[in-house]
JSON list of C-alpha atoms in Angstrom, two decimals:
[
{"chain": "P", "resi": 1, "resn": "ASP", "atom": "CA", "xyz": [45.08, 87.95, 73.27]},
{"chain": "P", "resi": 2, "resn": "VAL", "atom": "CA", "xyz": [48.04, 89.66, 74.88]},
{"chain": "P", "resi": 3, "resn": "LYS", "atom": "CA", "xyz": [49.73, 87.93, 77.75]},
{"chain": "P", "resi": 4, "resn": "VAL", "atom": "CA", "xyz": [52.14, 88.28, 80.61]},
{"chain": "P", "resi": 5, "resn": "THR", "atom": "CA", "xyz": [52.78, 84.92, 82.10]},
{"chain": "P", "resi": 6, "resn": "GLN", "atom": "CA", "xyz": [54.43, 84.25, 85.39]},
{"chain": "P", "resi": 7, "resn": "SER", "atom": "CA", "xyz": [55.86, 80.77, 85.80]},
{"chain": "P", "resi": 8, "resn": "SER", "atom": "CA", "xyz": [54.30, 79.89, 89.12]},
{"chain": "P", "resi": 9, "resn": "ARG", "atom": "CA", "xyz": [51.11, 80.86, 90.90]},
{"chain": "P", "resi": 10, "resn": "TYR", "atom": "CA", "xyz": [52.27, 79.65, 94.33]},
{"chain": "P", "resi": 11, "resn": "LEU", "atom": "CA", "xyz": [55.68, 78.94, 95.74]},
{"chain": "P", "resi": 12, "resn": "VAL", "atom": "CA", "xyz": [56.87, 77.87, 99.13]},
{"chain": "P", "resi": 13, "resn": "LYS", "atom": "CA", "xyz": [60.56, 78.21, 99.82]},
{"chain": "P", "resi": 14, "resn": "ARG", "atom": "CA", "xyz": [62.80, 77.88, 102.81]},
{"chain": "P", "resi": 15, "resn": "THR", "atom": "CA", "xyz": [64.81, 80.73, 104.39]},
{"chain": "P", "resi": 16, "resn": "GLY", "atom": "CA", "xyz": [68.15, 81.14, 102.76]},
{"chain": "P", "resi": 17, "resn": "GLU", "atom": "CA", "xyz": [67.14, 79.48, 99.46]},
{"chain": "P", "resi": 18, "resn": "LYS", "atom": "CA", "xyz": [67.81, 81.15, 96.16]},
{"chain": "P", "resi": 19, "resn": "VAL", "atom": "CA", "xyz": [64.52, 81.76, 94.41]},
{"chain": "P", "resi": 20, "resn": "PHE", "atom": "CA", "xyz": [63.83, 82.54, 90.77]},
{"chain": "P", "resi": 21, "resn": "LEU", "atom": "CA", "xyz": [60.56, 84.13, 89.65]},
{"chain": "P", "resi": 22, "resn": "GLU", "atom": "CA", "xyz": [60.12, 84.10, 85.84]},
{"chain": "P", "resi": 23, "resn": "CYS", "atom": "CA", "xyz": [57.98, 86.32, 83.74]},
{"chain": "P", "resi": 24, "resn": "VAL", "atom": "CA", "xyz": [57.39, 86.11, 79.97]},
{"chain": "P", "resi": 25, "resn": "GLN", "atom": "CA", "xyz": [55.46, 88.54, 77.72]},
{"chain": "P", "resi": 26, "resn": "ASP", "atom": "CA", "xyz": [54.38, 87.99, 74.12]},
{"chain": "P", "resi": 27, "resn": "MET", "atom": "CA", "xyz": [53.77, 91.59, 73.13]},
{"chain": "P", "resi": 28, "resn": "ASP", "atom": "CA", "xyz": [57.25, 92.62, 72.16]},
{"chain": "P", "resi": 29, "resn": "HIS", "atom": "CA", "xyz": [57.24, 95.26, 74.93]},
{"chain": "P", "resi": 30, "resn": "GLU", "atom": "CA", "xyz": [60.41, 97.09, 75.78]},
{"chain": "P", "resi": 31, "resn": "ASN", "atom": "CA", "xyz": [59.55, 97.80, 79.44]},
{"chain": "P", "resi": 32, "resn": "MET", "atom": "CA", "xyz": [59.15, 95.12, 82.09]},
{"chain": "P", "resi": 33, "resn": "PHE", "atom": "CA", "xyz": [58.56, 95.54, 85.79]},
{"chain": "P", "resi": 34, "resn": "TRP", "atom": "CA", "xyz": [58.54, 93.58, 88.98]},
{"chain": "P", "resi": 35, "resn": "TYR", "atom": "CA", "xyz": [56.30, 94.68, 91.84]},
{"chain": "P", "resi": 36, "resn": "ARG", "atom": "CA", "xyz": [55.39, 93.22, 95.19]},
{"chain": "P", "resi": 37, "resn": "GLN", "atom": "CA", "xyz": [51.89, 93.64, 96.67]},
{"chain": "P", "resi": 38, "resn": "ASP", "atom": "CA", "xyz": [51.40, 93.67, 100.45]},
{"chain": "P", "resi": 39, "resn": "PRO", "atom": "CA", "xyz": [48.25, 94.45, 102.44]},
{"chain": "P", "resi": 40, "resn": "GLY", "atom": "CA", "xyz": [48.00, 98.15, 103.18]},
{"chain": "P", "resi": 41, "resn": "LEU", "atom": "CA", "xyz": [51.04, 99.01, 101.05]},
{"chain": "P", "resi": 42, "resn": "GLY", "atom": "CA", "xyz": [49.71, 98.54, 97.49]},
{"chain": "P", "resi": 43, "resn": "LEU", "atom": "CA", "xyz": [52.09, 97.77, 94.66]},
{"chain": "P", "resi": 44, "resn": "ARG", "atom": "CA", "xyz": [55.72, 98.64, 95.27]},
{"chain": "P", "resi": 45, "resn": "LEU", "atom": "CA", "xyz": [58.25, 98.67, 92.40]},
{"chain": "P", "resi": 46, "resn": "ILE", "atom": "CA", "xyz": [61.24, 96.41, 92.95]},
{"chain": "P", "resi": 47, "resn": "TYR", "atom": "CA", "xyz": [63.06, 96.62, 89.63]},
{"chain": "P", "resi": 48, "resn": "PHE", "atom": "CA", "xyz": [62.24, 97.57, 86.08]},
{"chain": "P", "resi": 49, "resn": "SER", "atom": "CA", "xyz": [63.98, 97.11, 82.75]},
{"chain": "P", "resi": 50, "resn": "TYR", "atom": "CA", "xyz": [63.50, 99.21, 79.62]},
{"chain": "P", "resi": 51, "resn": "ASP", "atom": "CA", "xyz": [65.62, 97.08, 77.32]},
{"chain": "P", "resi": 52, "resn": "VAL", "atom": "CA", "xyz": [67.44, 93.79, 77.12]},
{"chain": "P", "resi": 53, "resn": "LYS", "atom": "CA", "xyz": [70.27, 93.64, 79.62]},
{"chain": "P", "resi": 54, "resn": "MET", "atom": "CA", "xyz": [69.21, 96.99, 81.11]},
{"chain": "P", "resi": 55, "resn": "LYS", "atom": "CA", "xyz": [67.84, 97.23, 84.60]},
{"chain": "P", "resi": 56, "resn": "GLU", "atom": "CA", "xyz": [66.98, 99.97, 87.07]},
{"chain": "P", "resi": 57, "resn": "LYS", "atom": "CA", "xyz": [66.30, 99.87, 90.73]},
{"chain": "P", "resi": 58, "resn": "GLY", "atom": "CA", "xyz": [62.80, 100.63, 91.90]},
{"chain": "P", "resi": 59, "resn": "ASP", "atom": "CA", "xyz": [61.69, 101.72, 95.35]},
{"chain": "P", "resi": 60, "resn": "ILE", "atom": "CA", "xyz": [62.50, 98.50, 97.25]},
{"chain": "P", "resi": 61, "resn": "PRO", "atom": "CA", "xyz": [65.38, 96.62, 95.50]},
{"chain": "P", "resi": 62, "resn": "GLU", "atom": "CA", "xyz": [67.17, 95.39, 98.62]},
{"chain": "P", "resi": 63, "resn": "GLY", "atom": "CA", "xyz": [67.42, 91.64, 98.74]},
{"chain": "P", "resi": 64, "resn": "TYR", "atom": "CA", "xyz": [66.49, 91.25, 95.04]},
{"chain": "P", "resi": 65, "resn": "SER", "atom": "CA", "xyz": [68.22, 91.11, 91.68]},
{"chain": "P", "resi": 66, "resn": "VAL", "atom": "CA", "xyz": [66.92, 90.82, 88.15]},
{"chain": "P", "resi": 67, "resn": "SER", "atom": "CA", "xyz": [68.01, 89.42, 84.79]},
{"chain": "P", "resi": 68, "resn": "ARG", "atom": "CA", "xyz": [66.88, 90.30, 81.30]},
{"chain": "P", "resi": 69, "resn": "GLU", "atom": "CA", "xyz": [68.79, 88.32, 78.78]},
{"chain": "P", "resi": 70, "resn": "LYS", "atom": "CA", "xyz": [65.95, 88.31, 76.20]},
{"chain": "P", "resi": 71, "resn": "LYS", "atom": "CA", "xyz": [63.37, 90.94, 75.43]},
{"chain": "P", "resi": 72, "resn": "GLU", "atom": "CA", "xyz": [60.40, 88.71, 76.37]},
{"chain": "P", "resi": 73, "resn": "ARG", "atom": "CA", "xyz": [61.72, 87.41, 79.66]},
{"chain": "P", "resi": 74, "resn": "PHE", "atom": "CA", "xyz": [62.39, 89.15, 82.94]},
{"chain": "P", "resi": 75, "resn": "SER", "atom": "CA", "xyz": [63.50, 87.22, 85.96]},
{"chain": "P", "resi": 76, "resn": "LEU", "atom": "CA", "xyz": [63.35, 88.28, 89.59]},
{"chain": "P", "resi": 77, "resn": "ILE", "atom": "CA", "xyz": [65.90, 86.64, 91.88]},
{"chain": "P", "resi": 78, "resn": "LEU", "atom": "CA", "xyz": [65.85, 86.43, 95.59]},
{"chain": "P", "resi": 79, "resn": "GLU", "atom": "CA", "xyz": [69.52, 85.71, 96.48]},
{"chain": "P", "resi": 80, "resn": "SER", "atom": "CA", "xyz": [68.80, 84.39, 99.95]},
{"chain": "P", "resi": 81, "resn": "ALA", "atom": "CA", "xyz": [65.07, 84.25, 100.71]},
{"chain": "P", "resi": 82, "resn": "SER", "atom": "CA", "xyz": [63.88, 85.67, 104.04]},
{"chain": "P", "resi": 83, "resn": "THR", "atom": "CA", "xyz": [60.53, 85.53, 105.66]},
{"chain": "P", "resi": 84, "resn": "ASN", "atom": "CA", "xyz": [59.90, 89.25, 105.11]},
{"chain": "P", "resi": 85, "resn": "GLN", "atom": "CA", "xyz": [59.94, 88.47, 101.39]},
{"chain": "P", "resi": 86, "resn": "THR", "atom": "CA", "xyz": [56.71, 86.53, 101.74]},
{"chain": "P", "resi": 87, "resn": "SER", "atom": "CA", "xyz": [54.43, 88.45, 99.39]},
{"chain": "P", "resi": 88, "resn": "MET", "atom": "CA", "xyz": [52.51, 88.52, 96.15]},
{"chain": "P", "resi": 89, "resn": "TYR", "atom": "CA", "xyz": [54.87, 89.29, 93.20]},
{"chain": "P", "resi": 90, "resn": "LEU", "atom": "CA", "xyz": [53.51, 90.86, 90.05]},
{"chain": "P", "resi": 91, "resn": "CYS", "atom": "CA", "xyz": [55.27, 91.24, 86.77]},
{"chain": "P", "resi": 92, "resn": "ALA", "atom": "CA", "xyz": [54.15, 93.84, 84.24]},
{"chain": "P", "resi": 93, "resn": "SER", "atom": "CA", "xyz": [55.13, 95.00, 80.75]},
{"chain": "P", "resi": 94, "resn": "SER", "atom": "CA", "xyz": [54.47, 98.07, 78.57]},
{"chain": "P", "resi": 95, "resn": "ARG", "atom": "CA", "xyz": [55.64, 99.65, 75.40]},
{"chain": "P", "resi": 96, "resn": "ARG", "atom": "CA", "xyz": [58.57, 102.08, 75.51]},
{"chain": "P", "resi": 97, "resn": "GLY", "atom": "CA", "xyz": [57.39, 105.54, 76.63]},
{"chain": "P", "resi": 98, "resn": "ARG", "atom": "CA", "xyz": [53.91, 104.41, 77.51]},
{"chain": "P", "resi": 99, "resn": "TRP", "atom": "CA", "xyz": [52.49, 103.21, 80.76]},
{"chain": "P", "resi": 100, "resn": "ASP", "atom": "CA", "xyz": [48.68, 103.74, 80.93]},
{"chain": "P", "resi": 101, "resn": "THR", "atom": "CA", "xyz": [46.52, 101.59, 78.70]},
{"chain": "P", "resi": 102, "resn": "GLU", "atom": "CA", "xyz": [49.42, 99.52, 77.62]},
{"chain": "P", "resi": 103, "resn": "ALA", "atom": "CA", "xyz": [50.64, 98.25, 80.91]},
{"chain": "P", "resi": 104, "resn": "PHE", "atom": "CA", "xyz": [49.77, 94.57, 81.29]},
{"chain": "P", "resi": 105, "resn": "PHE", "atom": "CA", "xyz": [50.13, 92.57, 84.45]},
{"chain": "P", "resi": 106, "resn": "GLY", "atom": "CA", "xyz": [50.70, 88.87, 85.05]},
{"chain": "P", "resi": 107, "resn": "GLN", "atom": "CA", "xyz": [48.50, 86.89, 87.30]},
{"chain": "P", "resi": 108, "resn": "GLY", "atom": "CA", "xyz": [50.92, 87.08, 90.21]},
{"chain": "P", "resi": 109, "resn": "THR", "atom": "CA", "xyz": [53.04, 84.63, 92.18]},
{"chain": "P", "resi": 110, "resn": "ARG", "atom": "CA", "xyz": [52.28, 84.20, 95.81]},
{"chain": "P", "resi": 111, "resn": "LEU", "atom": "CA", "xyz": [55.58, 83.38, 97.52]},
{"chain": "P", "resi": 112, "resn": "THR", "atom": "CA", "xyz": [55.76, 82.06, 101.05]},
{"chain": "P", "resi": 113, "resn": "VAL", "atom": "CA", "xyz": [59.16, 81.86, 102.77]},
{"chain": "P", "resi": 114, "resn": "VAL", "atom": "CA", "xyz": [59.21, 79.56, 105.78]},
{"chain": "Y", "resi": 1, "resn": "ASP", "atom": "CA", "xyz": [55.88, 107.99, 103.60]},
{"chain": "Y", "resi": 2, "resn": "GLN", "atom": "CA", "xyz": [53.26, 107.03, 101.14]},
{"chain": "Y", "resi": 3, "resn": "GLN", "atom": "CA", "xyz": [52.92, 109.43, 98.21]},
{"chain": "Y", "resi": 4, "resn": "VAL", "atom": "CA", "xyz": [49.59, 107.95, 97.19]},
{"chain": "Y", "resi": 5, "resn": "LYS", "atom": "CA", "xyz": [46.98, 107.26, 99.87]},
{"chain": "Y", "resi": 6, "resn": "GLN", "atom": "CA", "xyz": [43.64, 105.47, 99.68]},
{"chain": "Y", "resi": 7, "resn": "ASN", "atom": "CA", "xyz": [42.28, 105.92, 103.17]},
{"chain": "Y", "resi": 8, "resn": "SER", "atom": "CA", "xyz": [39.33, 103.56, 102.81]},
{"chain": "Y", "resi": 9, "resn": "PRO", "atom": "CA", "xyz": [40.50, 99.98, 102.84]},
{"chain": "Y", "resi": 10, "resn": "SER", "atom": "CA", "xyz": [37.05, 98.78, 101.89]},
{"chain": "Y", "resi": 11, "resn": "LEU", "atom": "CA", "xyz": [33.70, 100.07, 100.68]},
{"chain": "Y", "resi": 12, "resn": "SER", "atom": "CA", "xyz": [30.27, 98.33, 100.29]},
{"chain": "Y", "resi": 13, "resn": "VAL", "atom": "CA", "xyz": [27.67, 99.67, 97.86]},
{"chain": "Y", "resi": 14, "resn": "GLN", "atom": "CA", "xyz": [24.25, 98.43, 96.83]},
{"chain": "Y", "resi": 15, "resn": "GLU", "atom": "CA", "xyz": [23.88, 97.33, 93.20]},
{"chain": "Y", "resi": 16, "resn": "GLY", "atom": "CA", "xyz": [22.67, 100.20, 91.06]},
{"chain": "Y", "resi": 17, "resn": "ARG", "atom": "CA", "xyz": [23.98, 102.93, 93.30]},
{"chain": "Y", "resi": 18, "resn": "ILE", "atom": "CA", "xyz": [27.07, 105.05, 92.92]},
{"chain": "Y", "resi": 19, "resn": "SER", "atom": "CA", "xyz": [30.49, 103.89, 94.13]},
{"chain": "Y", "resi": 20, "resn": "ILE", "atom": "CA", "xyz": [32.97, 106.62, 95.04]},
{"chain": "Y", "resi": 21, "resn": "LEU", "atom": "CA", "xyz": [36.58, 105.63, 95.62]},
{"chain": "Y", "resi": 22, "resn": "ASN", "atom": "CA", "xyz": [38.96, 108.25, 96.86]},
{"chain": "Y", "resi": 23, "resn": "CYS", "atom": "CA", "xyz": [42.63, 108.80, 96.48]},
{"chain": "Y", "resi": 24, "resn": "ASP", "atom": "CA", "xyz": [45.04, 111.53, 97.84]},
{"chain": "Y", "resi": 25, "resn": "TYR", "atom": "CA", "xyz": [48.58, 112.20, 96.75]},
{"chain": "Y", "resi": 26, "resn": "THR", "atom": "CA", "xyz": [51.32, 114.28, 98.20]},
{"chain": "Y", "resi": 27, "resn": "ASN", "atom": "CA", "xyz": [53.69, 114.78, 95.27]},
{"chain": "Y", "resi": 28, "resn": "SER", "atom": "CA", "xyz": [52.77, 117.99, 93.45]},
{"chain": "Y", "resi": 29, "resn": "MET", "atom": "CA", "xyz": [55.01, 117.00, 90.55]},
{"chain": "Y", "resi": 30, "resn": "PHE", "atom": "CA", "xyz": [52.64, 114.14, 89.50]},
{"chain": "Y", "resi": 31, "resn": "ASP", "atom": "CA", "xyz": [51.00, 114.92, 86.18]},
{"chain": "Y", "resi": 32, "resn": "TYR", "atom": "CA", "xyz": [49.23, 111.73, 85.36]},
{"chain": "Y", "resi": 33, "resn": "PHE", "atom": "CA", "xyz": [47.01, 109.35, 87.35]},
{"chain": "Y", "resi": 34, "resn": "LEU", "atom": "CA", "xyz": [45.76, 105.85, 86.76]},
{"chain": "Y", "resi": 35, "resn": "TRP", "atom": "CA", "xyz": [43.18, 103.55, 88.23]},
{"chain": "Y", "resi": 36, "resn": "TYR", "atom": "CA", "xyz": [43.61, 99.78, 88.09]},
{"chain": "Y", "resi": 37, "resn": "LYS", "atom": "CA", "xyz": [41.16, 97.05, 89.01]},
{"chain": "Y", "resi": 38, "resn": "LYS", "atom": "CA", "xyz": [42.26, 93.77, 90.47]},
{"chain": "Y", "resi": 39, "resn": "TYR", "atom": "CA", "xyz": [40.16, 90.60, 90.89]},
{"chain": "Y", "resi": 40, "resn": "PRO", "atom": "CA", "xyz": [41.41, 87.89, 93.26]},
{"chain": "Y", "resi": 41, "resn": "ALA", "atom": "CA", "xyz": [43.97, 85.55, 91.67]},
{"chain": "Y", "resi": 42, "resn": "GLU", "atom": "CA", "xyz": [44.42, 87.87, 88.73]},
{"chain": "Y", "resi": 43, "resn": "GLY", "atom": "CA", "xyz": [46.81, 90.66, 87.93]},
{"chain": "Y", "resi": 44, "resn": "PRO", "atom": "CA", "xyz": [45.64, 94.30, 87.93]},
{"chain": "Y", "resi": 45, "resn": "THR", "atom": "CA", "xyz": [44.00, 95.56, 84.76]},
{"chain": "Y", "resi": 46, "resn": "PHE", "atom": "CA", "xyz": [44.01, 99.19, 83.59]},
{"chain": "Y", "resi": 47, "resn": "LEU", "atom": "CA", "xyz": [40.71, 100.94, 84.10]},
{"chain": "Y", "resi": 48, "resn": "ILE", "atom": "CA", "xyz": [40.94, 104.71, 83.39]},
{"chain": "Y", "resi": 49, "resn": "SER", "atom": "CA", "xyz": [43.48, 107.52, 83.49]},
{"chain": "Y", "resi": 50, "resn": "ILE", "atom": "CA", "xyz": [43.55, 111.30, 83.74]},
{"chain": "Y", "resi": 51, "resn": "SER", "atom": "CA", "xyz": [46.15, 113.89, 82.92]},
{"chain": "Y", "resi": 52, "resn": "SER", "atom": "CA", "xyz": [46.71, 116.87, 85.21]},
{"chain": "Y", "resi": 53, "resn": "ILE", "atom": "CA", "xyz": [45.56, 119.21, 82.43]},
{"chain": "Y", "resi": 54, "resn": "LYS", "atom": "CA", "xyz": [42.05, 117.82, 82.84]},
{"chain": "Y", "resi": 55, "resn": "ASP", "atom": "CA", "xyz": [39.68, 117.70, 85.83]},
{"chain": "Y", "resi": 56, "resn": "LYS", "atom": "CA", "xyz": [37.48, 114.94, 84.54]},
{"chain": "Y", "resi": 57, "resn": "ASN", "atom": "CA", "xyz": [37.70, 111.91, 82.33]},
{"chain": "Y", "resi": 58, "resn": "GLU", "atom": "CA", "xyz": [34.76, 109.60, 81.55]},
{"chain": "Y", "resi": 59, "resn": "ASP", "atom": "CA", "xyz": [34.64, 106.13, 80.15]},
{"chain": "Y", "resi": 60, "resn": "GLY", "atom": "CA", "xyz": [31.23, 104.50, 80.19]},
{"chain": "Y", "resi": 61, "resn": "ARG", "atom": "CA", "xyz": [30.18, 103.88, 83.75]},
{"chain": "Y", "resi": 62, "resn": "PHE", "atom": "CA", "xyz": [33.53, 105.08, 85.10]},
{"chain": "Y", "resi": 63, "resn": "THR", "atom": "CA", "xyz": [34.42, 108.70, 85.72]},
{"chain": "Y", "resi": 64, "resn": "VAL", "atom": "CA", "xyz": [37.63, 109.98, 87.32]},
{"chain": "Y", "resi": 65, "resn": "PHE", "atom": "CA", "xyz": [37.71, 113.50, 88.88]},
{"chain": "Y", "resi": 66, "resn": "LEU", "atom": "CA", "xyz": [40.95, 115.35, 89.68]},
{"chain": "Y", "resi": 67, "resn": "ASN", "atom": "CA", "xyz": [41.18, 118.23, 92.04]},
{"chain": "Y", "resi": 68, "resn": "LYS", "atom": "CA", "xyz": [44.79, 119.44, 91.72]},
{"chain": "Y", "resi": 69, "resn": "SER", "atom": "CA", "xyz": [44.60, 122.08, 94.46]},
{"chain": "Y", "resi": 70, "resn": "ALA", "atom": "CA", "xyz": [43.47, 119.49, 97.00]},
{"chain": "Y", "resi": 71, "resn": "LYS", "atom": "CA", "xyz": [45.71, 116.81, 95.49]},
{"chain": "Y", "resi": 72, "resn": "HIS", "atom": "CA", "xyz": [42.70, 114.56, 95.39]},
{"chain": "Y", "resi": 73, "resn": "LEU", "atom": "CA", "xyz": [41.09, 112.31, 92.85]},
{"chain": "Y", "resi": 74, "resn": "SER", "atom": "CA", "xyz": [38.09, 110.15, 92.94]},
{"chain": "Y", "resi": 75, "resn": "LEU", "atom": "CA", "xyz": [36.70, 107.32, 90.80]},
{"chain": "Y", "resi": 76, "resn": "HIS", "atom": "CA", "xyz": [32.90, 107.19, 90.39]},
{"chain": "Y", "resi": 77, "resn": "ILE", "atom": "CA", "xyz": [31.13, 104.06, 89.17]},
{"chain": "Y", "resi": 78, "resn": "VAL", "atom": "CA", "xyz": [27.53, 104.52, 88.15]},
{"chain": "Y", "resi": 79, "resn": "PRO", "atom": "CA", "xyz": [25.58, 102.37, 88.25]},
{"chain": "Y", "resi": 80, "resn": "SER", "atom": "CA", "xyz": [27.56, 99.85, 90.32]},
{"chain": "Y", "resi": 81, "resn": "GLN", "atom": "CA", "xyz": [27.35, 96.24, 89.33]},
{"chain": "Y", "resi": 82, "resn": "PRO", "atom": "CA", "xyz": [28.24, 93.08, 91.23]},
{"chain": "Y", "resi": 83, "resn": "GLY", "atom": "CA", "xyz": [30.98, 92.44, 88.66]},
{"chain": "Y", "resi": 84, "resn": "ASP", "atom": "CA", "xyz": [32.65, 95.64, 89.82]},
{"chain": "Y", "resi": 85, "resn": "SER", "atom": "CA", "xyz": [33.53, 94.04, 93.10]},
{"chain": "Y", "resi": 86, "resn": "ALA", "atom": "CA", "xyz": [37.36, 94.09, 93.10]},
{"chain": "Y", "resi": 87, "resn": "VAL", "atom": "CA", "xyz": [40.32, 95.93, 94.67]},
{"chain": "Y", "resi": 88, "resn": "TYR", "atom": "CA", "xyz": [40.85, 99.32, 93.04]},
{"chain": "Y", "resi": 89, "resn": "PHE", "atom": "CA", "xyz": [44.38, 100.84, 93.01]},
{"chain": "Y", "resi": 90, "resn": "CYS", "atom": "CA", "xyz": [45.08, 104.49, 92.40]},
{"chain": "Y", "resi": 91, "resn": "ALA", "atom": "CA", "xyz": [48.47, 105.43, 90.97]},
{"chain": "Y", "resi": 92, "resn": "GLY", "atom": "CA", "xyz": [50.18, 108.74, 90.38]},
{"chain": "Y", "resi": 93, "resn": "GLY", "atom": "CA", "xyz": [53.29, 109.69, 88.45]},
{"chain": "Y", "resi": 94, "resn": "ASN", "atom": "CA", "xyz": [54.62, 111.26, 85.32]},
{"chain": "Y", "resi": 95, "resn": "TYR", "atom": "CA", "xyz": [53.60, 110.11, 81.90]},
{"chain": "Y", "resi": 96, "resn": "GLY", "atom": "CA", "xyz": [56.12, 107.68, 80.41]},
{"chain": "Y", "resi": 97, "resn": "GLN", "atom": "CA", "xyz": [57.70, 107.05, 83.72]},
{"chain": "Y", "resi": 98, "resn": "ASN", "atom": "CA", "xyz": [57.10, 104.76, 86.67]},
{"chain": "Y", "resi": 99, "resn": "PHE", "atom": "CA", "xyz": [54.05, 105.25, 88.77]},
{"chain": "Y", "resi": 100, "resn": "VAL", "atom": "CA", "xyz": [53.48, 105.10, 92.54]},
{"chain": "Y", "resi": 101, "resn": "PHE", "atom": "CA", "xyz": [50.54, 102.98, 93.60]},
{"chain": "Y", "resi": 102, "resn": "GLY", "atom": "CA", "xyz": [48.26, 103.41, 96.58]},
{"chain": "Y", "resi": 103, "resn": "PRO", "atom": "CA", "xyz": [47.37, 100.56, 99.00]},
{"chain": "Y", "resi": 104, "resn": "GLY", "atom": "CA", "xyz": [44.01, 99.83, 97.31]},
{"chain": "Y", "resi": 105, "resn": "THR", "atom": "CA", "xyz": [40.31, 99.95, 98.18]},
{"chain": "Y", "resi": 106, "resn": "ARG", "atom": "CA", "xyz": [38.26, 96.77, 98.19]},
{"chain": "Y", "resi": 107, "resn": "LEU", "atom": "CA", "xyz": [34.88, 97.42, 96.67]},
{"chain": "Y", "resi": 108, "resn": "SER", "atom": "CA", "xyz": [31.98, 95.09, 97.32]},
{"chain": "Y", "resi": 109, "resn": "VAL", "atom": "CA", "xyz": [28.78, 95.65, 95.31]},
{"chain": "Y", "resi": 110, "resn": "LEU", "atom": "CA", "xyz": [25.91, 93.94, 97.03]},
{"chain": "Y", "resi": 111, "resn": "PRO", "atom": "CA", "xyz": [23.06, 92.48, 94.83]}
]
């Protein structure tokens, strides 16, 4: 059974804290993605990576960075958390050149910044 | 400006009837469209896709229709079942590249 696993289901952090969200996939996928989901806005792409140590900005990268040191792991970093980063964060992976049936999402991390 | 719109935030349908979820897009360069389904506390899962060279794609109870001139697509579920109750996301883009998602429509299928 294929899996994308996000390290935490729920997180509560204080404003100004550095926050790490971890994502691991066991499918040997080249592509990995970080989205945030907000009511009325759908899924918005923050960053994606198509290979180890490679990263590309998505639609809303401000306030975020990412790290991909190993193929199976993609980390999202909030350098200094702010209340407007309270959201549901979703990680996904897919094979190189494919997106449709081969995009798998993790269960999500609900982050609250207080 | 949202490139993919789902103007109905929610929809309620009786079990056994047809559910029709609508999606509009503004980017005429999109050539591929996806529908994802999301249950609470789970990540989205892929449901069905359609290429712009087609106007219909069917998979069991799920059919997606594409009207390129109107920049509109719809997902039909027939017959609707209580287990179909979920949030449905429409996404548009170009095959092999990143997709733009709509805000989602919450479908409730009533027994």
